[in-house]
Amino acid sequence: MRYSLPLTGIAAGVLLATTVQANEPLNVEMHKVSADGVEESIGTVAVEHTEHGVLLTPSLTGLEPGVYGFHVHQNASCEPAENDSGEMTAALSAGGHYDPDETGTHQGPYGEGHLGDLPVLTVNEDGEANLPVLAPRLSMENMPGRSLMIHAGGDTHADEPHLGGGGARMACGVISS
């Protein structure tokens, strides 16, 4: 019986260490992408658990000021691939927006459509994106094995026009565990 207290303390320490590790942010390196492949890094996005969902905190530079579509995509790849017309397309290997329930609809981060729909990414007049966005329906368990994508243009989070209002894929990062 005299060993149960130290063993309990060790078990609690291991559990606490595991919990702390699980709550550490994932840092996703983001790269510009083109039909030729993955290009230079533009910074990182920290992905972390909060009691309100997943918080994504960008630290990106070298972008044109404005508002951009921002999504979690199905696959952990940023490589180009051939589209249905046989043309190489930037980061097409990432697949579509993460949609595990197969809703097939864009309804934004607070709707009941694609789980990968995130709030828009805002780039300031200095070409920096550093405003965090919250994905309230995502959990950290959803993130490994996916990619983050920045689309040219804003995002209407609607089904028309095609792509939910986001344009071409312009930057991508693979989310690893």
PDB file of C-alpha atoms in Angstrom:
ATOM      1  CA  MET A   1       0.000   0.000   0.000  1.00  0.00           C
ATOM      2  CA  ARG A   2       2.886   2.361   0.599  1.00  0.00           C
ATOM      3  CA  TYR A   3       3.640   2.419  -3.177  1.00  0.00           C
ATOM      4  CA  SER A   4       0.156   3.452  -4.283  1.00  0.00           C
ATOM      5  CA  LEU A   5       0.716   7.140  -3.537  1.00  0.00           C
ATOM      6  CA  PRO A   6       3.952   7.445  -5.567  1.00  0.00           C
ATOM      7  CA  LEU A   7       2.449   5.394  -8.420  1.00  0.00           C
ATOM      8  CA  THR A   8      -0.675   7.546  -8.379  1.00  0.00           C
ATOM      9  CA  GLY A   9       1.529  10.645  -8.456  1.00  0.00           C
ATOM     10  CA  ILE A  10       3.509   9.263 -11.404  1.00  0.00           C
ATOM     11  CA  ALA A  11       0.299   8.354 -13.256  1.00  0.00           C
ATOM     12  CA  ALA A  12      -1.095  11.841 -12.628  1.00  0.00           C
ATOM     13  CA  GLY A  13       2.149  13.376 -13.902  1.00  0.00           C
ATOM     14  CA  VAL A  14       2.041  11.308 -17.090  1.00  0.00           C
ATOM     15  CA  LEU A  15      -1.622  12.236 -17.622  1.00  0.00           C
ATOM     16  CA  LEU A  16      -0.881  15.925 -17.057  1.00  0.00           C
ATOM     17  CA  ALA A  17       2.084  15.850 -19.457  1.00  0.00           C
ATOM     18  CA  THR A  18      -0.063  14.155 -22.110  1.00  0.00           C
ATOM     19  CA  THR A  19      -2.824  16.752 -21.648  1.00  0.00           C
ATOM     20  CA  VAL A  20      -0.358  19.640 -21.923  1.00  0.00           C
ATOM     21  CA  GLN A  21       1.155  18.138 -25.087  1.00  0.00           C
ATOM     22  CA  ALA A  22      -2.320  17.660 -26.610  1.00  0.00           C
ATOM     23  CA  ASN A  23      -3.137  21.309 -25.930  1.00  0.00           C
ATOM     24  CA  GLU A  24       0.043  22.691 -27.511  1.00  0.00           C
ATOM     25  CA  PRO A  25      -0.586  24.502 -30.799  1.00  0.00           C
ATOM     26  CA  LEU A  26       0.266  22.880 -34.107  1.00  0.00           C
ATOM     27  CA  ASN A  27       2.322  25.209 -36.294  1.00  0.00           C
ATOM     28  CA  VAL A  28       1.426  24.869 -39.959  1.00  0.00           C
ATOM     29  CA  GLU A  29       3.940  26.295 -42.413  1.00  0.00           C
ATOM     30  CA  MET A  30       2.146  28.027 -45.276  1.00  0.00           C
ATOM     31  CA  HIS A  31       3.579  28.220 -48.797  1.00  0.00           C
ATOM     32  CA  LYS A  32       2.566  30.006 -51.955  1.00  0.00           C
ATOM     33  CA  VAL A  33       1.341  27.478 -54.512  1.00  0.00           C
ATOM     34  CA  SER A  34       1.065  27.418 -58.289  1.00  0.00           C
ATOM     35  CA  ALA A  35       0.399  24.933 -61.080  1.00  0.00           C
ATOM     36  CA  ASP A  36       4.163  24.267 -60.990  1.00  0.00           C
ATOM     37  CA  GLY A  37       4.174  23.225 -57.324  1.00  0.00           C
ATOM     38  CA  VAL A  38       4.790  24.365 -53.784  1.00  0.00           C
ATOM     39  CA  GLU A  39       6.780  27.586 -53.585  1.00  0.00           C
ATOM     40  CA  GLU A  40       8.311  29.824 -50.899  1.00  0.00           C
ATOM     41  CA  SER A  41       7.075  29.992 -47.322  1.00  0.00           C
ATOM     42  CA  ILE A  42       4.937  32.969 -46.311  1.00  0.00           C
ATOM     43  CA  GLY A  43       4.870  32.126 -42.593  1.00  0.00           C
ATOM     44  CA  THR A  44       2.869  29.944 -40.245  1.00  0.00           C
ATOM     45  CA  VAL A  45      -0.595  29.450 -38.804  1.00  0.00           C
ATOM     46  CA  ALA A  46      -0.806  28.248 -35.190  1.00  0.00           C
ATOM     47  CA  VAL A  47      -3.723  25.849 -34.707  1.00  0.00           C
ATOM     48  CA  GLU A  48      -4.871  25.304 -31.132  1.00  0.00           C
ATOM     49  CA  HIS A  49      -7.706  24.010 -29.016  1.00  0.00           C
ATOM     50  CA  THR A  50      -9.947  26.388 -27.097  1.00  0.00           C
ATOM     51  CA  GLU A  51     -13.151  25.717 -25.190  1.00  0.00           C
ATOM     52  CA  HIS A  52     -14.961  27.462 -28.082  1.00  0.00           C
ATOM     53  CA  GLY A  53     -13.442  25.479 -30.965  1.00  0.00           C
ATOM     54  CA  VAL A  54     -10.197  25.621 -32.909  1.00  0.00           C
ATOM     55  CA  LEU A  55      -8.320  28.924 -32.951  1.00  0.00           C
ATOM     56  CA  LEU A  56      -6.144  29.616 -35.996  1.00  0.00           C
ATOM     57  CA  THR A  57      -3.601  32.399 -35.517  1.00  0.00           C
ATOM     58  CA  PRO A  58      -1.756  33.405 -38.690  1.00  0.00           C
ATOM     59  CA  SER A  59       1.693  34.922 -38.804  1.00  0.00           C
ATOM     60  CA  LEU A  60       1.933  35.507 -42.547  1.00  0.00           C
ATOM     61  CA  THR A  61       3.752  38.098 -44.671  1.00  0.00           C
ATOM     62  CA  GLY A  62       4.156  39.064 -48.313  1.00  0.00           C
ATOM     63  CA  LEU A  63       0.473  38.988 -49.266  1.00  0.00           C
ATOM     64  CA  GLU A  64      -1.553  41.644 -51.023  1.00  0.00           C
ATOM     65  CA  PRO A  65      -3.813  43.567 -48.613  1.00  0.00           C
ATOM     66  CA  GLY A  66      -7.405  42.381 -48.592  1.00  0.00           C
ATOM     67  CA  VAL A  67      -9.739  39.596 -47.546  1.00  0.00           C
ATOM     68  CA  TYR A  68      -9.199  35.976 -48.582  1.00  0.00           C
ATOM     69  CA  GLY A  69     -11.098  32.719 -48.442  1.00  0.00           C
ATOM     70  CA  PHE A  70      -9.643  30.420 -45.779  1.00  0.00           C
ATOM     71  CA  HIS A  71     -10.490  26.718 -45.440  1.00  0.00           C
ATOM     72  CA  VAL A  72      -9.486  23.349 -44.093  1.00  0.00           C
ATOM     73  CA  HIS A  73      -9.154  20.972 -47.053  1.00  0.00           C
ATOM     74  CA  GLN A  74      -9.643  17.201 -47.061  1.00  0.00           C
ATOM     75  CA  ASN A  75      -6.117  15.944 -47.824  1.00  0.00           C
ATOM     76  CA  ALA A  76      -2.653  16.555 -46.367  1.00  0.00           C
ATOM     77  CA  SER A  77      -1.075  17.728 -49.626  1.00  0.00           C
ATOM     78  CA  CYS A  78      -0.335  21.044 -51.318  1.00  0.00           C
ATOM     79  CA  GLU A  79       0.901  19.549 -54.585  1.00  0.00           C
ATOM     80  CA  PRO A  80      -0.635  20.508 -57.940  1.00  0.00           C
ATOM     81  CA  ALA A  81      -2.761  18.011 -59.856  1.00  0.00           C
ATOM     82  CA  GLU A  82      -4.639  17.802 -63.145  1.00  0.00           C
ATOM     83  CA  ASN A  83      -8.185  19.135 -63.086  1.00  0.00           C
ATOM     84  CA  ASP A  84     -11.052  17.658 -65.129  1.00  0.00           C
ATOM     85  CA  SER A  85      -9.906  19.682 -68.160  1.00  0.00           C
ATOM     86  CA  GLY A  86      -6.417  18.190 -68.001  1.00  0.00           C
ATOM     87  CA  GLU A  87      -4.794  21.433 -66.769  1.00  0.00           C
ATOM     88  CA  MET A  88      -2.386  21.448 -63.832  1.00  0.00           C
ATOM     89  CA  THR A  89      -4.010  23.309 -60.940  1.00  0.00           C
ATOM     90  CA  ALA A  90      -2.324  24.725 -57.848  1.00  0.00           C
ATOM     91  CA  ALA A  91      -2.718  22.569 -54.705  1.00  0.00           C
ATOM     92  CA  LEU A  92      -5.478  20.455 -56.235  1.00  0.00           C
ATOM     93  CA  SER A  93      -4.107  17.380 -54.397  1.00  0.00           C
ATOM     94  CA  ALA A  94      -5.492  18.956 -51.204  1.00  0.00           C
ATOM     95  CA  GLY A  95      -8.942  17.903 -52.402  1.00  0.00           C
ATOM     96  CA  GLY A  96     -12.074  19.841 -51.563  1.00  0.00           C
ATOM     97  CA  HIS A  97     -13.173  21.567 -48.389  1.00  0.00           C
ATOM     98  CA  TYR A  98     -13.223  19.247 -45.393  1.00  0.00           C
ATOM     99  CA  ASP A  99     -16.805  17.928 -45.338  1.00  0.00           C
ATOM    100  CA  PRO A 100     -16.924  14.675 -43.309  1.00  0.00           C
ATOM    101  CA  ASP A 101     -20.730  14.726 -43.143  1.00  0.00           C
ATOM    102  CA  GLU A 102     -20.904  15.095 -46.964  1.00  0.00           C
ATOM    103  CA  THR A 103     -23.238  18.086 -46.761  1.00  0.00           C
ATOM    104  CA  GLY A 104     -22.052  19.355 -50.142  1.00  0.00           C
ATOM    105  CA  THR A 105     -22.908  22.912 -49.148  1.00  0.00           C
ATOM    106  CA  HIS A 106     -21.133  26.083 -48.024  1.00  0.00           C
ATOM    107  CA  GLN A 107     -22.704  27.750 -45.028  1.00  0.00           C
ATOM    108  CA  GLY A 108     -19.716  29.373 -43.376  1.00  0.00           C
ATOM    109  CA  PRO A 109     -18.020  28.599 -40.088  1.00  0.00           C
ATOM    110  CA  TYR A 110     -21.263  28.905 -38.088  1.00  0.00           C
ATOM    111  CA  GLY A 111     -23.587  27.072 -40.498  1.00  0.00           C
ATOM    112  CA  GLU A 112     -24.176  23.376 -40.977  1.00  0.00           C
ATOM    113  CA  GLY A 113     -22.290  22.931 -44.268  1.00  0.00           C
ATOM    114  CA  HIS A 114     -18.633  22.112 -44.854  1.00  0.00           C
ATOM    115  CA  LEU A 115     -16.815  21.692 -41.563  1.00  0.00           C
ATOM    116  CA  GLY A 116     -13.727  23.171 -43.251  1.00  0.00           C
ATOM    117  CA  ASP A 117     -15.344  26.576 -43.905  1.00  0.00           C
ATOM    118  CA  LEU A 118     -13.374  29.102 -41.838  1.00  0.00           C
ATOM    119  CA  PRO A 119     -13.866  32.826 -41.292  1.00  0.00           C
ATOM    120  CA  VAL A 120     -12.100  34.950 -43.911  1.00  0.00           C
ATOM    121  CA  LEU A 121      -8.401  35.724 -43.560  1.00  0.00           C
ATOM    122  CA  THR A 122      -7.650  39.456 -43.399  1.00  0.00           C
ATOM    123  CA  VAL A 123      -4.352  40.879 -44.660  1.00  0.00           C
ATOM    124  CA  ASN A 124      -3.442  44.393 -43.493  1.00  0.00           C
ATOM    125  CA  GLU A 125      -1.945  47.243 -45.547  1.00  0.00           C
ATOM    126  CA  ASP A 126       1.579  45.975 -44.731  1.00  0.00           C
ATOM    127  CA  GLY A 127       0.849  42.609 -46.362  1.00  0.00           C
ATOM    128  CA  GLU A 128       0.626  40.815 -43.006  1.00  0.00           C
ATOM    129  CA  ALA A 129      -2.069  38.482 -41.729  1.00  0.00           C
ATOM    130  CA  ASN A 130      -2.047  38.171 -37.949  1.00  0.00           C
ATOM    131  CA  LEU A 131      -5.701  38.338 -36.853  1.00  0.00           C
ATOM    132  CA  PRO A 132      -6.835  35.044 -35.277  1.00  0.00           C
ATOM    133  CA  VAL A 133      -9.970  33.300 -36.542  1.00  0.00           C
ATOM    134  CA  LEU A 134     -12.149  30.862 -34.630  1.00  0.00           C
ATOM    135  CA  ALA A 135     -13.626  27.674 -36.106  1.00  0.00           C
ATOM    136  CA  PRO A 136     -16.300  26.837 -33.516  1.00  0.00           C
ATOM    137  CA  ARG A 137     -17.388  23.530 -35.052  1.00  0.00           C
ATOM    138  CA  LEU A 138     -13.880  22.073 -35.418  1.00  0.00           C
ATOM    139  CA  SER A 139     -11.865  20.179 -32.823  1.00  0.00           C
ATOM    140  CA  MET A 140      -8.169  19.337 -32.809  1.00  0.00           C
ATOM    141  CA  GLU A 141      -9.092  15.730 -33.641  1.00  0.00           C
ATOM    142  CA  ASN A 142     -10.357  16.971 -37.042  1.00  0.00           C
ATOM    143  CA  MET A 143      -7.085  18.640 -37.987  1.00  0.00           C
ATOM    144  CA  PRO A 144      -4.268  16.086 -38.560  1.00  0.00           C
ATOM    145  CA  GLY A 145      -4.085  14.737 -42.099  1.00  0.00           C
ATOM    146  CA  ARG A 146      -5.676  17.861 -43.615  1.00  0.00           C
ATOM    147  CA  SER A 147      -4.394  21.067 -45.176  1.00  0.00           C
ATOM    148  CA  LEU A 148      -5.076  24.765 -44.715  1.00  0.00           C
ATOM    149  CA  MET A 149      -5.816  26.722 -47.875  1.00  0.00           C
ATOM    150  CA  ILE A 150      -5.890  30.429 -48.673  1.00  0.00           C
ATOM    151  CA  HIS A 151      -7.946  31.302 -51.757  1.00  0.00           C
ATOM    152  CA  ALA A 152      -7.593  34.445 -53.852  1.00  0.00           C
ATOM    153  CA  GLY A 153     -10.527  36.780 -53.246  1.00  0.00           C
ATOM    154  CA  GLY A 154     -12.960  36.790 -50.358  1.00  0.00           C
ATOM    155  CA  ASP A 155     -15.496  34.144 -49.491  1.00  0.00           C
ATOM    156  CA  THR A 156     -19.270  34.494 -49.535  1.00  0.00           C
ATOM    157  CA  HIS A 157     -19.728  31.128 -47.781  1.00  0.00           C
ATOM    158  CA  ALA A 158     -22.461  30.388 -50.321  1.00  0.00           C
ATOM    159  CA  ASP A 159     -22.822  27.704 -52.986  1.00  0.00           C
ATOM    160  CA  GLU A 160     -22.956  30.218 -55.838  1.00  0.00           C
ATOM    161  CA  PRO A 161     -20.685  31.223 -57.425  1.00  0.00           C
ATOM    162  CA  HIS A 162     -18.753  27.958 -57.458  1.00  0.00           C
ATOM    163  CA  LEU A 163     -16.164  27.493 -54.652  1.00  0.00           C
ATOM    164  CA  GLY A 164     -18.312  29.348 -52.149  1.00  0.00           C
ATOM    165  CA  GLY A 165     -17.008  32.681 -53.360  1.00  0.00           C
ATOM    166  CA  GLY A 166     -13.338  31.787 -52.897  1.00  0.00           C
ATOM    167  CA  GLY A 167     -11.067  32.020 -55.921  1.00  0.00           C
ATOM    168  CA  ALA A 168      -7.937  30.195 -57.021  1.00  0.00           C
ATOM    169  CA  ARG A 169      -5.768  28.386 -54.483  1.00  0.00           C
ATOM    170  CA  MET A 170      -2.864  30.697 -53.664  1.00  0.00           C
ATOM    171  CA  ALA A 171      -1.286  29.387 -50.432  1.00  0.00           C
ATOM    172  CA  CYS A 172      -1.389  26.057 -48.648  1.00  0.00           C
ATOM    173  CA  GLY A 173       0.018  24.274 -45.607  1.00  0.00           C
ATOM    174  CA  VAL A 174      -0.095  20.632 -44.541  1.00  0.00           C
ATOM    175  CA  ILE A 175      -1.407  19.946 -41.037  1.00  0.00           C
ATOM    176  CA  SER A 176       0.545  17.165 -39.388  1.00  0.00           C
ATOM    177  CA  SER A 177       0.058  15.795 -35.921  1.00  0.00           C
TER     178      SER A 177
END
